[in-house]
mmCIF file of C-alpha atoms and ligand atoms in Angstrom:
data_model
loop_
_atom_site.group_PDB
_atom_site.id
_atom_site.type_symbol
_atom_site.label_atom_id
_atom_site.label_comp_id
_atom_site.label_asym_id
_atom_site.label_seq_id
_atom_site.Cartn_x
_atom_site.Cartn_y
_atom_site.Cartn_z
ATOM 1 C CA MET A 1054 1.119 2.539 22.622
ATOM 2 C CA GLN A 1055 0.102 6.161 21.315
ATOM 3 C CA THR A 1056 -3.216 7.279 22.234
ATOM 4 C CA ASN A 1057 -3.207 10.798 20.864
ATOM 5 C CA LEU A 1058 -3.937 9.877 17.065
ATOM 6 C CA ARG A 1059 -7.271 11.681 16.779
ATOM 7 C CA GLY A 1060 -7.454 14.051 13.875
ATOM 8 C CA ARG A 1061 -4.291 12.857 12.271
ATOM 9 C CA ASP A 1062 -3.995 12.592 8.353
ATOM 10 C CA LEU A 1063 -2.241 9.314 7.072
ATOM 11 C CA ILE A 1064 -0.757 10.464 3.762
ATOM 12 C CA SER A 1065 2.657 8.599 4.097
ATOM 13 C CA LEU A 1066 3.677 6.278 7.039
ATOM 14 C CA GLN A 1067 7.116 7.851 6.889
ATOM 15 C CA GLU A 1068 5.368 10.757 8.740
ATOM 16 C CA TRP A 1069 4.311 8.528 11.580
ATOM 17 C CA THR A 1070 6.595 7.290 14.372
ATOM 18 C CA LYS A 1071 7.248 3.577 14.602
ATOM 19 C CA GLU A 1072 5.507 3.581 18.002
ATOM 20 C CA GLU A 1073 2.364 5.235 16.262
ATOM 21 C CA ILE A 1074 2.491 2.539 13.623
ATOM 22 C CA ASP A 1075 2.874 -0.165 16.277
ATOM 23 C CA THR A 1076 -0.268 1.267 17.778
ATOM 24 C CA ILE A 1077 -2.143 0.972 14.500
ATOM 25 C CA LEU A 1078 -1.044 -2.662 14.096
ATOM 26 C CA ASP A 1079 -1.892 -3.331 17.898
ATOM 27 C CA VAL A 1080 -5.639 -1.961 17.296
ATOM 28 C CA ALA A 1081 -5.886 -3.938 13.997
ATOM 29 C CA PHE A 1082 -5.156 -7.259 15.528
ATOM 30 C CA GLN A 1083 -7.589 -6.513 18.447
ATOM 31 C CA LEU A 1084 -10.390 -5.762 15.734
ATOM 32 C CA LYS A 1085 -9.562 -8.644 13.745
ATOM 33 C CA ARG A 1086 -9.953 -10.822 16.916
ATOM 34 C CA GLU A 1087 -13.112 -9.172 17.918
ATOM 35 C CA ARG A 1088 -14.655 -9.564 14.186
ATOM 36 C CA ALA A 1089 -13.533 -13.350 14.442
ATOM 37 C CA LEU A 1090 -15.373 -13.735 17.697
ATOM 38 C CA GLY A 1091 -18.456 -11.899 16.648
ATOM 39 C CA ILE A 1092 -17.915 -8.985 19.085
ATOM 40 C CA PRO A 1093 -19.334 -5.870 17.734
ATOM 41 C CA HIS A 1094 -17.186 -2.784 17.918
ATOM 42 C CA PRO A 1095 -19.292 0.254 16.954
ATOM 43 C CA LEU A 1096 -16.432 2.883 17.596
ATOM 44 C CA LEU A 1097 -17.583 5.112 14.823
ATOM 45 C CA ARG A 1098 -21.328 5.301 15.263
ATOM 46 C CA ASP A 1099 -22.983 8.014 13.027
ATOM 47 C CA ARG A 1100 -19.450 8.894 11.539
ATOM 48 C CA VAL A 1101 -19.324 9.293 7.677
ATOM 49 C CA LEU A 1102 -16.130 8.789 5.557
ATOM 50 C CA ALA A 1103 -16.035 10.312 1.988
ATOM 51 C CA MET A 1104 -13.980 7.981 -0.335
ATOM 52 C CA LEU A 1105 -12.935 9.768 -3.483
ATOM 53 C CA PHE A 1106 -11.760 7.807 -6.269
ATOM 54 C CA PHE A 1107 -9.786 9.095 -9.313
ATOM 55 C CA PHE A 1108 -8.826 5.657 -10.279
ATOM 56 C CA SER A 1109 -10.517 2.165 -10.201
ATOM 57 C CA SER A 1110 -10.362 -0.064 -7.109
ATOM 58 C CA THR A 1111 -11.695 -3.532 -6.036
ATOM 59 C CA ARG A 1112 -10.031 -4.167 -2.543
ATOM 60 C CA THR A 1113 -9.524 -0.623 -1.402
ATOM 61 C CA ARG A 1114 -13.090 0.511 -1.917
ATOM 62 C CA ALA A 1115 -14.469 -2.568 -0.674
ATOM 63 C CA SER A 1116 -12.477 -2.866 2.612
ATOM 64 C CA PHE A 1117 -12.939 0.741 3.454
ATOM 65 C CA GLU A 1118 -16.586 0.627 2.895
ATOM 66 C CA ALA A 1119 -17.084 -2.606 4.801
ATOM 67 C CA GLY A 1120 -14.938 -1.404 7.578
ATOM 68 C CA MET A 1121 -16.840 1.831 8.073
ATOM 69 C CA ALA A 1122 -20.097 -0.193 8.270
ATOM 70 C CA GLN A 1123 -18.496 -2.517 10.780
ATOM 71 C CA LEU A 1124 -17.386 0.244 12.911
ATOM 72 C CA GLY A 1125 -21.010 1.550 13.069
ATOM 73 C CA GLY A 1126 -20.609 4.450 10.381
ATOM 74 C CA HIS A 1127 -21.164 4.833 6.760
ATOM 75 C CA ALA A 1128 -18.793 5.520 3.863
ATOM 76 C CA GLN A 1129 -19.716 7.517 0.650
ATOM 77 C CA PHE A 1130 -18.284 6.166 -2.473
ATOM 78 C CA ILE A 1131 -17.516 9.324 -4.862
ATOM 79 C CA GLU A 1132 -16.037 8.759 -8.186
ATOM 80 C CA SER A 1133 -14.010 11.909 -9.529
ATOM 81 C CA ARG A 1134 -15.829 11.424 -12.951
ATOM 82 C CA THR A 1135 -19.266 11.910 -11.649
ATOM 83 C CA THR A 1136 -18.496 14.970 -9.585
ATOM 84 C CA GLN A 1137 -18.057 18.502 -10.486
ATOM 85 C CA ILE A 1138 -14.193 18.168 -10.112
ATOM 86 C CA SER A 1139 -13.824 18.121 -14.034
ATOM 87 C CA HIS A 1140 -15.960 21.428 -14.165
ATOM 88 C CA GLY A 1141 -13.718 23.288 -11.578
ATOM 89 C CA ASP A 1142 -14.031 21.998 -8.028
ATOM 90 C CA THR A 1143 -10.498 22.437 -6.690
ATOM 91 C CA ALA A 1144 -8.617 20.515 -3.993
ATOM 92 C CA LYS A 1145 -9.300 23.399 -1.627
ATOM 93 C CA GLU A 1146 -13.175 23.318 -2.158
ATOM 94 C CA ILE A 1147 -13.157 19.603 -1.849
ATOM 95 C CA GLY A 1148 -11.152 19.653 1.511
ATOM 96 C CA GLU A 1149 -13.306 22.505 2.768
ATOM 97 C CA ILE A 1150 -16.823 21.105 1.735
ATOM 98 C CA LEU A 1151 -16.310 17.221 2.300
ATOM 99 C CA GLY A 1152 -14.614 18.033 5.361
ATOM 100 C CA ARG A 1153 -17.866 19.954 6.790
ATOM 101 C CA TYR A 1154 -20.080 16.971 5.710
ATOM 102 C CA ASN A 1155 -17.969 13.962 6.928
ATOM 103 C CA ASP A 1156 -15.613 12.891 9.549
ATOM 104 C CA GLY A 1157 -12.789 11.740 7.390
ATOM 105 C CA ILE A 1158 -11.848 11.915 3.733
ATOM 106 C CA ALA A 1159 -10.108 9.164 1.967
ATOM 107 C CA ILE A 1160 -8.730 9.685 -1.519
ATOM 108 C CA ARG A 1161 -7.184 7.536 -4.282
ATOM 109 C CA ASN A 1162 -5.491 9.555 -7.004
ATOM 110 C CA VAL A 1163 -2.401 7.857 -8.557
ATOM 111 C CA ASP A 1164 -1.922 10.243 -11.401
ATOM 112 C CA TRP A 1165 1.876 10.715 -11.734
ATOM 113 C CA GLY A 1166 3.382 13.836 -10.400
ATOM 114 C CA VAL A 1167 -0.162 14.854 -9.240
ATOM 115 C CA GLY A 1168 -1.802 12.458 -6.934
ATOM 116 C CA ASN A 1169 0.184 13.087 -3.614
ATOM 117 C CA GLY A 1170 0.136 16.853 -4.077
ATOM 118 C CA TYR A 1171 -3.611 16.631 -4.648
ATOM 119 C CA ILE A 1172 -4.151 14.633 -1.448
ATOM 120 C CA ARG A 1173 -2.023 17.262 0.441
ATOM 121 C CA ASP A 1174 -3.923 20.243 -0.881
ATOM 122 C CA VAL A 1175 -7.094 18.518 0.128
ATOM 123 C CA ALA A 1176 -5.639 17.958 3.791
ATOM 124 C CA ALA A 1177 -4.635 21.561 4.011
ATOM 125 C CA ALA A 1178 -8.183 22.662 3.662
ATOM 126 C CA SER A 1179 -9.767 19.833 5.618
ATOM 127 C CA ARG A 1180 -11.066 20.070 9.180
ATOM 128 C CA VAL A 1181 -11.065 16.298 9.347
ATOM 129 C CA PRO A 1182 -8.560 13.618 8.819
ATOM 130 C CA VAL A 1183 -7.320 12.789 5.193
ATOM 131 C CA LEU A 1184 -6.322 9.312 4.414
ATOM 132 C CA ASN A 1185 -4.335 8.183 1.265
ATOM 133 C CA MET A 1186 -6.042 5.264 -0.541
ATOM 134 C CA GLN A 1187 -3.105 5.296 -2.883
ATOM 135 C CA CYS A 1188 -1.339 8.006 -4.679
ATOM 136 C CA ASP A 1189 1.464 8.235 -7.102
ATOM 137 C CA LEU A 1190 4.042 7.816 -4.449
ATOM 138 C CA TYR A 1191 2.644 5.992 -1.242
ATOM 139 C CA HIS A 1192 -0.119 3.067 -0.614
ATOM 140 C CA PRO A 1193 0.126 3.208 3.264
ATOM 141 C CA HIS A 1194 -2.803 1.185 4.007
ATOM 142 C CA GLN A 1195 -1.463 -1.552 1.681
ATOM 143 C CA SER A 1196 1.828 -1.544 3.507
ATOM 144 C CA LEU A 1197 0.117 -1.886 6.946
ATOM 145 C CA ALA A 1198 -1.814 -4.664 5.722
ATOM 146 C CA ASP A 1199 1.559 -6.135 4.448
ATOM 147 C CA LEU A 1200 3.353 -5.576 7.745
ATOM 148 C CA MET A 1201 0.374 -7.139 9.593
ATOM 149 C CA THR A 1202 0.546 -10.292 7.477
ATOM 150 C CA ILE A 1203 4.308 -10.596 7.730
ATOM 151 C CA LEU A 1204 3.819 -10.438 11.606
ATOM 152 C CA GLU A 1205 1.167 -13.076 11.453
ATOM 153 C CA LYS A 1206 3.028 -15.581 9.196
ATOM 154 C CA LYS A 1207 6.722 -14.980 10.522
ATOM 155 C CA GLY A 1208 6.584 -13.389 13.906
ATOM 156 C CA SER A 1209 9.107 -10.703 14.617
ATOM 157 C CA PRO A 1210 10.109 -9.155 11.351
ATOM 158 C CA LYS A 1211 13.689 -8.260 12.753
ATOM 159 C CA GLY A 1212 16.417 -10.275 10.682
ATOM 160 C CA LEU A 1213 13.898 -11.425 7.957
ATOM 161 C CA THR A 1214 15.021 -10.873 4.289
ATOM 162 C CA ILE A 1215 12.193 -9.566 2.195
ATOM 163 C CA ASP A 1216 12.735 -9.467 -1.775
ATOM 164 C CA ILE A 1217 10.789 -6.495 -3.081
ATOM 165 C CA SER A 1218 11.010 -7.085 -6.620
ATOM 166 C CA TRP A 1219 9.645 -5.724 -10.098
ATOM 167 C CA ALA A 1220 7.913 -8.379 -12.209
ATOM 168 C CA TYR A 1221 6.782 -7.990 -15.764
ATOM 169 C CA ALA A 1222 3.112 -7.201 -16.607
ATOM 170 C CA ALA A 1223 1.424 -6.393 -19.931
ATOM 171 C CA SER A 1224 -1.566 -4.436 -18.744
ATOM 172 C CA TYR A 1225 -0.443 -0.931 -17.791
ATOM 173 C CA GLN A 1226 2.342 1.177 -16.172
ATOM 174 C CA LYS A 1227 1.327 0.563 -12.634
ATOM 175 C CA PRO A 1228 2.153 2.976 -9.798
ATOM 176 C CA ILE A 1229 5.507 2.857 -7.861
ATOM 177 C CA SER A 1230 3.631 3.323 -4.816
ATOM 178 C CA VAL A 1231 3.696 -0.166 -3.374
ATOM 179 C CA PRO A 1232 7.445 -0.755 -3.652
ATOM 180 C CA VAL A 1233 8.085 2.784 -2.463
ATOM 181 C CA ASP A 1234 6.041 2.355 0.611
ATOM 182 C CA LEU A 1235 7.102 -1.228 1.378
ATOM 183 C CA SER A 1236 10.799 -0.282 1.101
ATOM 184 C CA LEU A 1237 10.262 2.711 3.558
ATOM 185 C CA LEU A 1238 8.172 0.726 5.943
ATOM 186 C CA THR A 1239 10.061 -2.672 6.146
ATOM 187 C CA SER A 1240 13.423 -1.111 6.466
ATOM 188 C CA ARG A 1241 12.099 0.560 9.859
ATOM 189 C CA TYR A 1242 11.593 -2.958 11.320
ATOM 190 C CA GLY A 1243 15.251 -4.271 11.262
ATOM 191 C CA MET A 1244 14.444 -6.374 8.096
ATOM 192 C CA HIS A 1245 17.021 -7.028 5.360
ATOM 193 C CA VAL A 1246 15.442 -5.343 2.275
ATOM 194 C CA ARG A 1247 16.256 -6.228 -1.196
ATOM 195 C CA LEU A 1248 14.990 -3.727 -3.800
ATOM 196 C CA VAL A 1249 15.228 -5.733 -7.157
ATOM 197 C CA HIS A 1250 14.398 -4.122 -10.478
ATOM 198 C CA PRO A 1251 15.859 -3.537 -14.046
ATOM 199 C CA PRO A 1252 17.607 -0.292 -14.390
ATOM 200 C CA GLU A 1253 14.824 1.726 -15.965
ATOM 201 C CA PHE A 1254 12.468 0.823 -13.052
ATOM 202 C CA ARG A 1255 14.409 2.622 -10.381
ATOM 203 C CA LEU A 1256 12.582 4.615 -7.623
ATOM 204 C CA PRO A 1257 13.161 8.018 -6.621
ATOM 205 C CA THR A 1258 16.547 8.652 -5.135
ATOM 206 C CA ASP A 1259 15.175 10.465 -2.068
ATOM 207 C CA VAL A 1260 13.123 7.090 -1.321
ATOM 208 C CA VAL A 1261 16.233 4.770 -1.822
ATOM 209 C CA ASP A 1262 18.158 7.122 0.464
ATOM 210 C CA GLN A 1263 15.507 7.120 3.146
ATOM 211 C CA ALA A 1264 15.064 3.453 3.146
ATOM 212 C CA ALA A 1265 18.904 3.073 3.621
ATOM 213 C CA GLU A 1266 18.684 5.494 6.378
ATOM 214 C CA ASN A 1267 15.693 3.616 8.061
ATOM 215 C CA ALA A 1268 17.621 0.363 7.755
ATOM 216 C CA ARG A 1269 20.612 1.858 9.377
ATOM 217 C CA ARG A 1270 18.716 2.946 12.300
ATOM 218 C CA SER A 1271 16.875 -0.330 12.652
ATOM 219 C CA GLY A 1272 19.795 -2.616 12.419
ATOM 220 C CA GLY A 1273 18.564 -4.065 9.301
ATOM 221 C CA SER A 1274 19.985 -3.593 5.740
ATOM 222 C CA PHE A 1275 18.796 -2.225 2.480
ATOM 223 C CA GLU A 1276 20.378 -3.225 -0.783
ATOM 224 C CA VAL A 1277 19.338 -2.311 -4.630
ATOM 225 C CA MET A 1278 19.825 -5.342 -6.917
ATOM 226 C CA ASP A 1279 19.106 -5.891 -10.760
ATOM 227 C CA ASP A 1280 19.028 -9.742 -10.768
ATOM 228 C CA PHE A 1281 15.686 -11.248 -10.238
ATOM 229 C CA ASP A 1282 16.916 -14.679 -9.366
ATOM 230 C CA ALA A 1283 19.677 -13.234 -6.893
ATOM 231 C CA GLY A 1284 16.907 -11.229 -5.115
ATOM 232 C CA MET A 1285 14.932 -14.383 -4.560
ATOM 233 C CA ARG A 1286 17.831 -16.480 -3.205
ATOM 234 C CA GLY A 1287 17.063 -17.241 0.576
ATOM 235 C CA ALA A 1288 14.291 -14.628 0.971
ATOM 236 C CA ASP A 1289 11.899 -15.096 3.747
ATOM 237 C CA ILE A 1290 9.294 -13.076 1.870
ATOM 238 C CA VAL A 1291 8.927 -12.772 -1.845
ATOM 239 C CA TYR A 1292 6.988 -9.602 -2.887
ATOM 240 C CA ALA A 1293 7.210 -9.543 -6.683
ATOM 241 C CA LYS A 1294 5.083 -7.059 -8.522
ATOM 242 C CA SER A 1295 4.963 -4.938 -11.593
ATOM 243 C CA TRP A 1296 5.383 -1.178 -11.593
ATOM 244 C CA GLY A 1297 6.043 1.238 -14.342
ATOM 245 C CA ALA A 1298 9.307 2.869 -15.525
ATOM 246 C CA LEU A 1299 8.002 6.205 -14.532
ATOM 247 C CA LEU A 1300 11.246 7.982 -13.855
ATOM 248 C CA THR A 1301 12.444 6.817 -17.258
ATOM 249 C CA ALA A 1302 9.328 7.287 -19.432
ATOM 250 C CA THR A 1303 5.980 8.645 -18.487
ATOM 251 C CA ASP A 1304 4.317 7.787 -21.815
ATOM 252 C CA GLU A 1305 2.328 4.544 -21.737
ATOM 253 C CA ALA A 1306 3.566 3.237 -25.031
ATOM 254 C CA ASP A 1307 7.286 4.005 -24.328
ATOM 255 C CA GLY A 1308 6.831 2.434 -20.903
ATOM 256 C CA LYS A 1309 5.569 -0.786 -22.336
ATOM 257 C CA ALA A 1310 8.320 -0.746 -24.901
ATOM 258 C CA ILE A 1311 10.816 -0.753 -21.935
ATOM 259 C CA ALA A 1312 8.884 -3.336 -19.824
ATOM 260 C CA ASP A 1313 8.793 -5.745 -22.992
ATOM 261 C CA ARG A 1314 12.512 -6.019 -22.702
ATOM 262 C CA TYR A 1315 11.837 -7.983 -19.539
ATOM 263 C CA THR A 1316 8.897 -10.572 -20.147
ATOM 264 C CA ASP A 1317 10.911 -13.296 -18.464
ATOM 265 C CA TRP A 1318 10.579 -11.476 -14.961
ATOM 266 C CA ILE A 1319 7.784 -13.854 -13.929
ATOM 267 C CA THR A 1320 7.469 -15.280 -10.623
ATOM 268 C CA ASP A 1321 7.325 -18.976 -11.244
ATOM 269 C CA GLU A 1322 7.833 -22.117 -9.343
ATOM 270 C CA ARG A 1323 11.595 -22.307 -10.441
ATOM 271 C CA ARG A 1324 12.392 -18.951 -9.129
ATOM 272 C CA LEU A 1325 10.222 -19.362 -6.051
ATOM 273 C CA ALA A 1326 12.178 -22.593 -5.101
ATOM 274 C CA LEU A 1327 15.361 -20.369 -4.652
ATOM 275 C CA ALA A 1328 13.782 -18.613 -1.928
ATOM 276 C CA ALA A 1329 13.800 -20.011 1.572
ATOM 277 C CA GLY A 1330 11.696 -23.255 1.801
ATOM 278 C CA ASP A 1331 9.453 -21.659 4.277
ATOM 279 C CA ALA A 1332 9.011 -18.391 2.202
ATOM 280 C CA ILE A 1333 5.758 -16.644 1.843
ATOM 281 C CA TYR A 1334 4.549 -15.100 -1.497
ATOM 282 C CA MET A 1335 2.818 -11.727 -1.247
ATOM 283 C CA HIS A 1336 1.146 -9.452 -3.788
ATOM 284 C CA PRO A 1337 -1.323 -6.618 -3.313
ATOM 285 C CA LEU A 1338 -3.474 -7.621 -6.374
ATOM 286 C CA PRO A 1339 -4.540 -7.209 -8.943
ATOM 287 C CA ALA A 1340 -1.865 -9.520 -10.712
ATOM 288 C CA ASP A 1341 -1.444 -10.296 -14.291
ATOM 289 C CA ARG A 1342 -1.733 -14.068 -13.978
ATOM 290 C CA GLY A 1343 0.584 -16.087 -16.195
ATOM 291 C CA VAL A 1344 2.639 -12.855 -17.053
ATOM 292 C CA GLU A 1345 3.577 -11.488 -13.687
ATOM 293 C CA VAL A 1346 3.060 -14.619 -11.576
ATOM 294 C CA ALA A 1347 2.613 -18.364 -12.403
ATOM 295 C CA ASP A 1348 -0.863 -19.683 -11.292
ATOM 296 C CA ALA A 1349 1.079 -22.339 -9.489
ATOM 297 C CA VAL A 1350 2.693 -19.722 -7.333
ATOM 298 C CA ILE A 1351 -0.186 -17.460 -6.497
ATOM 299 C CA ASP A 1352 -2.462 -20.346 -5.982
ATOM 300 C CA GLY A 1353 0.350 -22.557 -4.240
ATOM 301 C CA PRO A 1354 1.232 -23.308 -0.656
ATOM 302 C CA HIS A 1355 3.550 -20.457 -0.220
ATOM 303 C CA SER A 1356 1.043 -17.883 -1.217
ATOM 304 C CA VAL A 1357 -0.551 -15.522 1.388
ATOM 305 C CA VAL A 1358 -2.402 -13.107 -0.877
ATOM 306 C CA TYR A 1359 -5.942 -13.648 0.430
ATOM 307 C CA ASP A 1360 -4.864 -13.241 3.925
ATOM 308 C CA GLU A 1361 -2.927 -10.159 2.886
ATOM 309 C CA ALA A 1362 -6.228 -8.779 1.069
ATOM 310 C CA GLU A 1363 -8.236 -9.487 4.335
ATOM 311 C CA ASN A 1364 -5.785 -7.566 6.307
ATOM 312 C CA ARG A 1365 -6.559 -4.362 4.375
ATOM 313 C CA LEU A 1366 -9.899 -4.460 6.268
ATOM 314 C CA HIS A 1367 -8.565 -4.867 9.779
ATOM 315 C CA ALA A 1368 -5.722 -2.253 9.334
ATOM 316 C CA GLN A 1369 -7.843 0.261 7.793
ATOM 317 C CA LYS A 1370 -10.462 -0.027 10.583
ATOM 318 C CA ALA A 1371 -7.657 0.571 12.994
ATOM 319 C CA VAL A 1372 -6.599 3.671 11.290
ATOM 320 C CA MET A 1373 -10.213 4.956 11.039
ATOM 321 C CA ALA A 1374 -11.046 4.172 14.694
ATOM 322 C CA LEU A 1375 -7.890 5.794 15.721
ATOM 323 C CA THR A 1376 -7.998 9.008 13.714
ATOM 324 C CA MET A 1377 -11.721 9.675 13.309
ATOM 325 C CA GLY A 1378 -12.955 8.613 16.748
HETATM 326 N N1 LIG B 1474 -4.132 -3.620 -3.680
HETATM 327 C C1 LIG B 1474 -5.160 -2.543 -3.992
HETATM 328 O O1 LIG B 1474 -4.923 -1.499 -3.668
HETATM 329 O O2 LIG B 1474 -6.106 -3.198 -4.607
HETATM 330 P P1 LIG B 1474 -7.295 -2.223 -5.361
HETATM 331 O O3 LIG B 1474 -6.519 -1.384 -6.700
HETATM 332 O O4 LIG B 1474 -8.316 -3.265 -5.879
HETATM 333 O O5 LIG B 1474 -7.922 -1.314 -4.492
#
């Protein structure tokens, strides 16, 4: 266990050692247990977290805000649209100023080619930890909750096969941050990782190379595939969600035209039956029901999506308690 995490930013888990990530998970399970038992844990009394959103959210906002209250502190909800950012406040000013009012700054900015750089610019100017609530490249608090859920449902992740697959959605070009982060994290835990997508939905080369290197070091494997059914076959964990063809076309209409070639990429009962008999179905939500996933799957006996969403709360509380304490 690592005990020297105070003041650390969490922008990408790839910048944290496995031992440090294990510490977060250990604390998350402790806080989850204490909450179930009604044991208060005001570890951040009088501390304040600024939550700056450039994009909508249900789970991330609600779980960070509830988590800060349960830790004895407070979370400020700040939407970029109602700040002076549009009138000139720079990332440096946000880091300097919000860092002087608060004990942590959490940011969601998923703008393609912008979000990660923005968060890093704020962090460079901030005297307090900066937490990534999702950018164009990473969604580390989602991945932590996902790994926590896998540990709960499956025990040791080593040797498990996870199918991280693209699925069709009609709503919008969703960020690539979930498959990127999940590929990078699960490959560090000795898992057999299948990244499955039509060719136009590829992830950045450096991510694929890093995931392969992670798998080599951890004794797992990492394979890129383009056949939805083959990715499902025998998988212990089915994690199928939509993301945008952002490395192929950043224009929303062009991206939709590409996605519309693959409307049959839905996780339905036939496909889920190809996975292991005790497979779990995961999704970070929101899902495009009836398009991305069938109701019978997301509401069915293999689905763990609500436990997964709950674990956002516990994982984030652990990160905040360790970095902002
Ligand atoms: N999974 C996730 O990040 O959900 P929100 O977009 O609702 O925060």
